[in-house]
Coordinates of C-alpha atoms in Angstrom, one line a residue:
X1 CA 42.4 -48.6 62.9
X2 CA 43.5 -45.7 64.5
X3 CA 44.0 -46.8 68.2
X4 CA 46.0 -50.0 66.6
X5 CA 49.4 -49.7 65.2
X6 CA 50.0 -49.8 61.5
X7 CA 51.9 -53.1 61.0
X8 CA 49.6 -54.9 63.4
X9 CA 47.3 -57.6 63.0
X10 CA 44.2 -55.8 64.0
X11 CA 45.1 -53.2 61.5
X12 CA 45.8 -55.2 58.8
X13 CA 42.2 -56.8 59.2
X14 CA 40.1 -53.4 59.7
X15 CA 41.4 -52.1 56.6
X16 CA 41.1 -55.3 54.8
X17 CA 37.2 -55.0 56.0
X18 CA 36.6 -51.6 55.7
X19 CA 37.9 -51.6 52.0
X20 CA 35.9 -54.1 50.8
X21 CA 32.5 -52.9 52.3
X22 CA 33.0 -49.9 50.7
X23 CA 33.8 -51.3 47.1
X24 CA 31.3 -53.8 47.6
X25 CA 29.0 -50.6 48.2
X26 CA 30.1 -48.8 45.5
X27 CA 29.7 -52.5 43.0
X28 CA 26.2 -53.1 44.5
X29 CA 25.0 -49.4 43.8
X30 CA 26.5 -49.4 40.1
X31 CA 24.8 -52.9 39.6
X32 CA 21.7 -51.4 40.8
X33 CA 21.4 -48.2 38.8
X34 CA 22.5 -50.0 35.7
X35 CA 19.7 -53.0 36.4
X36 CA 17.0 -50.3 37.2
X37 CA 18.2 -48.3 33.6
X38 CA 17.9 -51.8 31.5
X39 CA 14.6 -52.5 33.6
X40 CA 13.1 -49.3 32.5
X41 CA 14.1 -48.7 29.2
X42 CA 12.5 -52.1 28.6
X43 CA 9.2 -51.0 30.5
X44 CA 9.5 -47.7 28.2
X45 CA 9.4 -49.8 25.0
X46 CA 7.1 -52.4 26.3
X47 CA 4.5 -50.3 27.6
X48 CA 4.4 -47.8 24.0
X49 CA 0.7 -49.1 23.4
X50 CA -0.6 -49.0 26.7
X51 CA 1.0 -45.1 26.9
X52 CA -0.4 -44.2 23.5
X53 CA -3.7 -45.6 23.9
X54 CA -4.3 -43.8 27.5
X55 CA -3.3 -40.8 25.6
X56 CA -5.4 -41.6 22.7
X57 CA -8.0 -42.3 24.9
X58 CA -7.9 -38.7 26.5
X59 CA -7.0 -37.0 23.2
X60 CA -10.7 -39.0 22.0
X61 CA -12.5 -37.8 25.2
X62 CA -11.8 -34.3 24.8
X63 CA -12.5 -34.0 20.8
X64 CA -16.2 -35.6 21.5
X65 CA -17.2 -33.5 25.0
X66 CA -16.3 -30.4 22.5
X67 CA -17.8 -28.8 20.0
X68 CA -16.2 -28.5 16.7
X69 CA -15.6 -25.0 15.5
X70 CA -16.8 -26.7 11.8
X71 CA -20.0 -27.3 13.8
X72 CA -20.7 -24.3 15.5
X73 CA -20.5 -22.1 12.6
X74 CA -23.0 -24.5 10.8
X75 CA -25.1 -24.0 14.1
X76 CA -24.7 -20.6 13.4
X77 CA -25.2 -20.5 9.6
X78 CA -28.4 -22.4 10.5
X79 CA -29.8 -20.3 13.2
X80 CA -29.6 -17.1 10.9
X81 CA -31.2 -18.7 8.1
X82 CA -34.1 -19.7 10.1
X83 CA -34.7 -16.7 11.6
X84 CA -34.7 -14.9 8.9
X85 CA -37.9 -17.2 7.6
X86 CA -39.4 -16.5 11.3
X87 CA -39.0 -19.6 12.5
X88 CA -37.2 -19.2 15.9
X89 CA -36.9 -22.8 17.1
X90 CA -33.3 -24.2 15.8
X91 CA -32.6 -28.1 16.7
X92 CA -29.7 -30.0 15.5
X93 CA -29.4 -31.8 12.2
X94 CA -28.1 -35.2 14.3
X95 CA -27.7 -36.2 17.9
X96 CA -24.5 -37.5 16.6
X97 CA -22.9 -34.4 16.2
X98 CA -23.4 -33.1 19.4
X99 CA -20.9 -32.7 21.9
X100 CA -20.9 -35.7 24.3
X101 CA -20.5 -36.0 27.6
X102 CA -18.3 -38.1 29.7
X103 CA -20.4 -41.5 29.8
X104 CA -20.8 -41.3 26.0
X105 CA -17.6 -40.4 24.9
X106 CA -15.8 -43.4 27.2
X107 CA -18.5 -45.7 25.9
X108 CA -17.9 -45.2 22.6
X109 CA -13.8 -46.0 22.9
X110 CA -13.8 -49.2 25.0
X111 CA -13.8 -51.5 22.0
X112 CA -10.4 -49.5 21.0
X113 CA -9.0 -49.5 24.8
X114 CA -10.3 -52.5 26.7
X115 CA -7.8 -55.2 24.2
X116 CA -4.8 -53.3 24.9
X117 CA -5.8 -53.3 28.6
X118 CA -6.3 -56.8 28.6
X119 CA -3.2 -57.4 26.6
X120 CA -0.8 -55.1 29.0
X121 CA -2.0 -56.5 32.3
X122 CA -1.6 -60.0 31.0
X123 CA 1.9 -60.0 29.7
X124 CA 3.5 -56.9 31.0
X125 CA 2.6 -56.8 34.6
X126 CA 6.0 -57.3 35.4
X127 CA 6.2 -53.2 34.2
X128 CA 3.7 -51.9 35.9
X129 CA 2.8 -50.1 39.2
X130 CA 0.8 -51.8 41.8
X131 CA -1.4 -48.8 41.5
X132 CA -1.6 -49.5 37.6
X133 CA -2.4 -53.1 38.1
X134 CA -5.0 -52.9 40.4
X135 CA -6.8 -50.1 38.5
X136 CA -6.4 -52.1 35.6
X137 CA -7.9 -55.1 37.3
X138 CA -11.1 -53.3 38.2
X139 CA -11.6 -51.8 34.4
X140 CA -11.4 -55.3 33.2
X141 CA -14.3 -56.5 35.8
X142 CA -16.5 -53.2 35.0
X143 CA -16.2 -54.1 31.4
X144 CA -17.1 -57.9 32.2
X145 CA -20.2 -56.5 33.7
X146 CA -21.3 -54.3 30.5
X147 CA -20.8 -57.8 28.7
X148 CA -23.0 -59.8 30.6
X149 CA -25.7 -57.1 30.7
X150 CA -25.4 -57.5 27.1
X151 CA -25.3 -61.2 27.4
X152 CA -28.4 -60.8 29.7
X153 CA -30.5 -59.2 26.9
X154 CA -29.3 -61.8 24.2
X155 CA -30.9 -64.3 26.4
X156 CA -34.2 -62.6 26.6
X157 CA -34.3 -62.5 22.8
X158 CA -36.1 -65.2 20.6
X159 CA -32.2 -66.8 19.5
X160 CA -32.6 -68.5 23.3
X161 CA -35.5 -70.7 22.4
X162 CA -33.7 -72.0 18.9
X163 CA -30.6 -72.7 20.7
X164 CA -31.9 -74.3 23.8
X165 CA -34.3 -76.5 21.8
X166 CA -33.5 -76.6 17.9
X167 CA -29.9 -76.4 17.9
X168 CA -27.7 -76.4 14.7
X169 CA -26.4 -80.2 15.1
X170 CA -24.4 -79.6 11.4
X171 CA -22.2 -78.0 13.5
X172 CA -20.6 -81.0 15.1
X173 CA -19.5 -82.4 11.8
X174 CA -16.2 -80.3 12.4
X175 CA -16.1 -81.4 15.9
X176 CA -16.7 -85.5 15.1
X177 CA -15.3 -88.2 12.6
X178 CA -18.2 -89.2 10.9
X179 CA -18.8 -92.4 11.5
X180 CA -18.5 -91.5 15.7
X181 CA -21.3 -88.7 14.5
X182 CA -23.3 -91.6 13.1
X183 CA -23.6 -93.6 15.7
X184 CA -23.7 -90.7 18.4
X185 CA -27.7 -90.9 20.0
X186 CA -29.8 -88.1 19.2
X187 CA -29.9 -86.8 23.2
X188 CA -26.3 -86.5 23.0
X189 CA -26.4 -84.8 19.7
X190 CA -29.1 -82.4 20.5
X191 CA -27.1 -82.0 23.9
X192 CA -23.6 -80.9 22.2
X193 CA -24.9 -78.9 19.6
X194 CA -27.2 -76.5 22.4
X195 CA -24.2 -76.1 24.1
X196 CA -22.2 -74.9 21.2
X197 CA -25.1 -72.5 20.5
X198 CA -25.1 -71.1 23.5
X199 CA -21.3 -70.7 23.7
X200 CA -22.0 -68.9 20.3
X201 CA -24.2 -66.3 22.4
X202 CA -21.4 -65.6 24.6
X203 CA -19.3 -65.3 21.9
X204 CA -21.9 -62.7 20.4
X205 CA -22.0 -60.8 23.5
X206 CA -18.1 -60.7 23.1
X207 CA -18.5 -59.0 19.9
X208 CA -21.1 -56.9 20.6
X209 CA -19.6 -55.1 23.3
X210 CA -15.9 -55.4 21.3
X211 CA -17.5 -53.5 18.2
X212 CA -18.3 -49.8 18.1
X213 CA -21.0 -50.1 15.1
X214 CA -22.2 -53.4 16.8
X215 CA -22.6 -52.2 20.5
X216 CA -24.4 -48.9 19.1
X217 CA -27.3 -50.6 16.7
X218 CA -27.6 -53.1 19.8
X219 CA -28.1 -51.2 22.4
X220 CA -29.8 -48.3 20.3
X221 CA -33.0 -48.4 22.6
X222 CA -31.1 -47.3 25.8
X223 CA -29.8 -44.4 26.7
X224 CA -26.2 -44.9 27.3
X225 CA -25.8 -40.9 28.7
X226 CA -26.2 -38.7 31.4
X227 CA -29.7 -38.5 30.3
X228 CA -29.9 -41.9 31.3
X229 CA -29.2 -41.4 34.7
X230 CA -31.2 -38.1 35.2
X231 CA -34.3 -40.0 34.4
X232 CA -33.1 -43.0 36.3
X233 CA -35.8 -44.1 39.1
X234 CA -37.0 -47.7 40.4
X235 CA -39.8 -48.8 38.8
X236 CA -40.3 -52.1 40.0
X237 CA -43.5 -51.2 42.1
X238 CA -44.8 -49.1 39.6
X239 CA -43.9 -50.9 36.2
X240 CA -44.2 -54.9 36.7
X241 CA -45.0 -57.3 34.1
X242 CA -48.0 -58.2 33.3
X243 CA -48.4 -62.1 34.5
X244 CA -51.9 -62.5 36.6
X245 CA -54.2 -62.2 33.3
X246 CA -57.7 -62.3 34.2
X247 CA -59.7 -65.9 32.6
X248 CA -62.9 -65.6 31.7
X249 CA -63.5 -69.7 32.1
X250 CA -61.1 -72.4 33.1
X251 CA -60.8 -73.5 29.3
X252 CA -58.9 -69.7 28.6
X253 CA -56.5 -70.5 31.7
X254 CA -55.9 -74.1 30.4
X255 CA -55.2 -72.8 27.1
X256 CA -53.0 -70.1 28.0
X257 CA -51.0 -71.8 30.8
X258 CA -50.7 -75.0 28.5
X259 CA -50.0 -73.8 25.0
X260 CA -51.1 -76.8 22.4
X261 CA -48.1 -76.0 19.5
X262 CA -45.2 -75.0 20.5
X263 CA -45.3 -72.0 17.6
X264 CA -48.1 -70.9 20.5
X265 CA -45.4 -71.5 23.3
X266 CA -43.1 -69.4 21.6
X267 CA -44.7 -66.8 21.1
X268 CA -46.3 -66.4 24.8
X269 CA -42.5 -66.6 25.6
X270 CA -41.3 -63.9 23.6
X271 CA -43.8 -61.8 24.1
X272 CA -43.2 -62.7 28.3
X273 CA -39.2 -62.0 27.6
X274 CA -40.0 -59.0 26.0
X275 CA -42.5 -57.4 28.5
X276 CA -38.8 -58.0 30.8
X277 CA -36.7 -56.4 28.8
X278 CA -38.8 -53.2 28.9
X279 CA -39.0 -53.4 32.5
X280 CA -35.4 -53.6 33.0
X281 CA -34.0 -51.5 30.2
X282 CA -34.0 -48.4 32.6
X283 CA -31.7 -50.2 35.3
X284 CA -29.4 -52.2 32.5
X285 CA -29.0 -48.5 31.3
X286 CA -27.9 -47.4 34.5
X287 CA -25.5 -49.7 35.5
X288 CA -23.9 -49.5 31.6
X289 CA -23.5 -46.2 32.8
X290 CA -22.3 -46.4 36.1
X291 CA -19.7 -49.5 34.8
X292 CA -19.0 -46.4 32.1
X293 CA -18.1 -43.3 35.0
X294 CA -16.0 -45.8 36.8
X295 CA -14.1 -47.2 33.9
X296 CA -13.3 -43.2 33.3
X297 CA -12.1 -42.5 36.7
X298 CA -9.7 -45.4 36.5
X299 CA -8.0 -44.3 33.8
X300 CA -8.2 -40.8 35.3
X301 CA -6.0 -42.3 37.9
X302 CA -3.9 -44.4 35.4
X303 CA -3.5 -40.6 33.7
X304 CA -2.1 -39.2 36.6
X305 CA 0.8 -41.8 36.7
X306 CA 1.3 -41.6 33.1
X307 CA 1.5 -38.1 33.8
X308 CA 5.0 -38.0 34.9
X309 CA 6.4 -39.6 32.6
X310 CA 8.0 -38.0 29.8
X311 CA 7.1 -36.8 26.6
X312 CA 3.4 -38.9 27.1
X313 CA 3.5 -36.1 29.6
X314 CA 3.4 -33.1 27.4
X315 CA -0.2 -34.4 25.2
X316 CA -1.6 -35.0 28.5
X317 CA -1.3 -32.1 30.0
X318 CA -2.1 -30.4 26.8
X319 CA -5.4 -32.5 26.3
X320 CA -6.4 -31.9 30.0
X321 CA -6.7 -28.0 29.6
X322 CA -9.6 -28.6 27.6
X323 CA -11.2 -30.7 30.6
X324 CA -15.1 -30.0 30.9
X325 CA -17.0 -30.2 34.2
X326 CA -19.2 -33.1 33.0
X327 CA -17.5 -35.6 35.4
X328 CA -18.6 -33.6 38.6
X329 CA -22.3 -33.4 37.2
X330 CA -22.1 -37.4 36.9
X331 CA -20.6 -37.9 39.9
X332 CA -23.1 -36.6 41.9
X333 CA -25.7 -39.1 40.2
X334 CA -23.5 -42.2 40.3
X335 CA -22.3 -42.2 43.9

């Protein structure tokens, strides 16, 4: 434009180019910053449960790895009354009341966090940070891990013989019309209804691991802590189960190899299943744990892009002052 003249041609079609590049810049950057807006106030209102529970979650944390002030004074009221008698040795009322540490107090809350994980990467991934998602991602495996070590201990319990070999067949009467039920042969019967049963262990496992009470009175024989992994150690060599029984004829070797009833078989079996789950209860503790430390490190990193966002921002950084050291000591157990 300005080495042609004004009333030219060439003129004419510079400005008529240049003009409309720079209002279809101006268009396509209004368009842009309006689309983003729309696209994040809907994340903003979309993503209020996933916020809150992360915040929740931390809020939670922090309230169990510290003492209440309620509790220390009853510590204290305690430790003066029984020195007074001359008794010098104080221990608490209820493990329950102690401060936990990290491993405890994220075992505790994933019944309340794991659905709303599961429910914000499966309908609004569209909202979320590839860093989100793939941190999301791996909580949801860890937690599918706890299940099936919870699934693995249902099927060393005695419910695995009943629903393997004396299944509830009443339980296809919902399934089948009746007279298809009728005529249905007994193998297929007996076939259908073990299924079911075992689907129904799964389904246990499920709630097991989704219920707070339920996961607690389950598991109450291992140490879901970082007790557990201080006295952590293989014991395979050391601690095997007992199968190479000495006979003192052929007859006791028959007789135990081969039971006669299967009330005989049964119990051989449970008692076989149960020698296992002793032997393994150290390591399924373990990697509860470990599953545990990594689930709280995700949603460490899931924190620090919640962090900047507002007004989540402000109980974050407020709950985080209170942040113990307990994560460091676990860490160097776990990695």
């Amino acid at each position: 434009m300005s080495v042609s003249e004004e009333d030219s041609s060439l003129y004419n079609i510079a400005f008529a180019l240049i003009t409309g590049a720079v209002a279809s810049f101006f268009v396509a950057i209004i368009v842009e910053l309006s689309n983003n807006y729309r696209h994040n106030k809907l994340a903003w209102y979309e993503l209020q449960d996933y916020y809150q529970c992360i915040t929740d979650y931390e809020n939670m944390k922090q309230a169990l790895m510290q003492p209440f002030s309620l509790q220390k004074a009853e510590e204290n009221a305690r430790y003066n009354f029984t020195e007074e008698e001359g008794n010098t040795v104080v221990t608490s009322r209820d493990n329950e009341y102690k401060p936990k540490d990290i491993i405890e107090a994220t075992w505790t809350q994933l019944p309340n966090i794991i659905p709303i994980f599961i429910d914000t990467l499966k309908y609004k991934k569209a909202f979320l940070s590839d860093k989100e998602i793939e941190e999301l991602k791996h909580i949801i495996i860890l937690h599918n891990q706890i299940k099936k070590e919870i699934h693995t201990i249902l099927l060393m319990s005695p419910m695995i013989h009943n629903a393997i070999n004396h299944p509830d067949e009443s339980y296809l009467e919902g399934m089948y019309p009746k007279n298809i039920l009728s005529d249905m042969p007994e193998w297929i019967k007996k076939h259908l209804a073990s299924r079911e049963s075992q689907n129904a262990m799964e389904r246990l496992a499920h709630d097991i691991v989704s219920d707070t009470f339920l996961s607690k009175q389950f598991l109450k024989n291992y140490d879901i802590s970082q007790n557990g992994i201080d006295n952590y150690h293989y014991t395979y060599d050391e601690q095997s189960i007992d199968d190479n029984i000495e006979y003192d004829t052929e007859e006791d070797e028959m007789e135990y190899n081969y039971p006669e009833t299967e009330e005989e078989f049964k119990t051989m079996n449970d008692q076989y299943y149960k020698q296992l789950e002793e032997s393994q209860r150290p390591f399924v503790s373990w990697h509860i744990i470990k599953c545990c430390f990594d689930i709280s490190n995700s949603i460490e990193e899931l924190e620090k892009i919640i962090i900047k966002k507002p007004y989540y921002s402000i109980f974050l950084e407020f709950f985080k002052k209170f942040d113990s050291d307990s994560s460091n000591q676990v860490n160097q157990h776990c990695a």
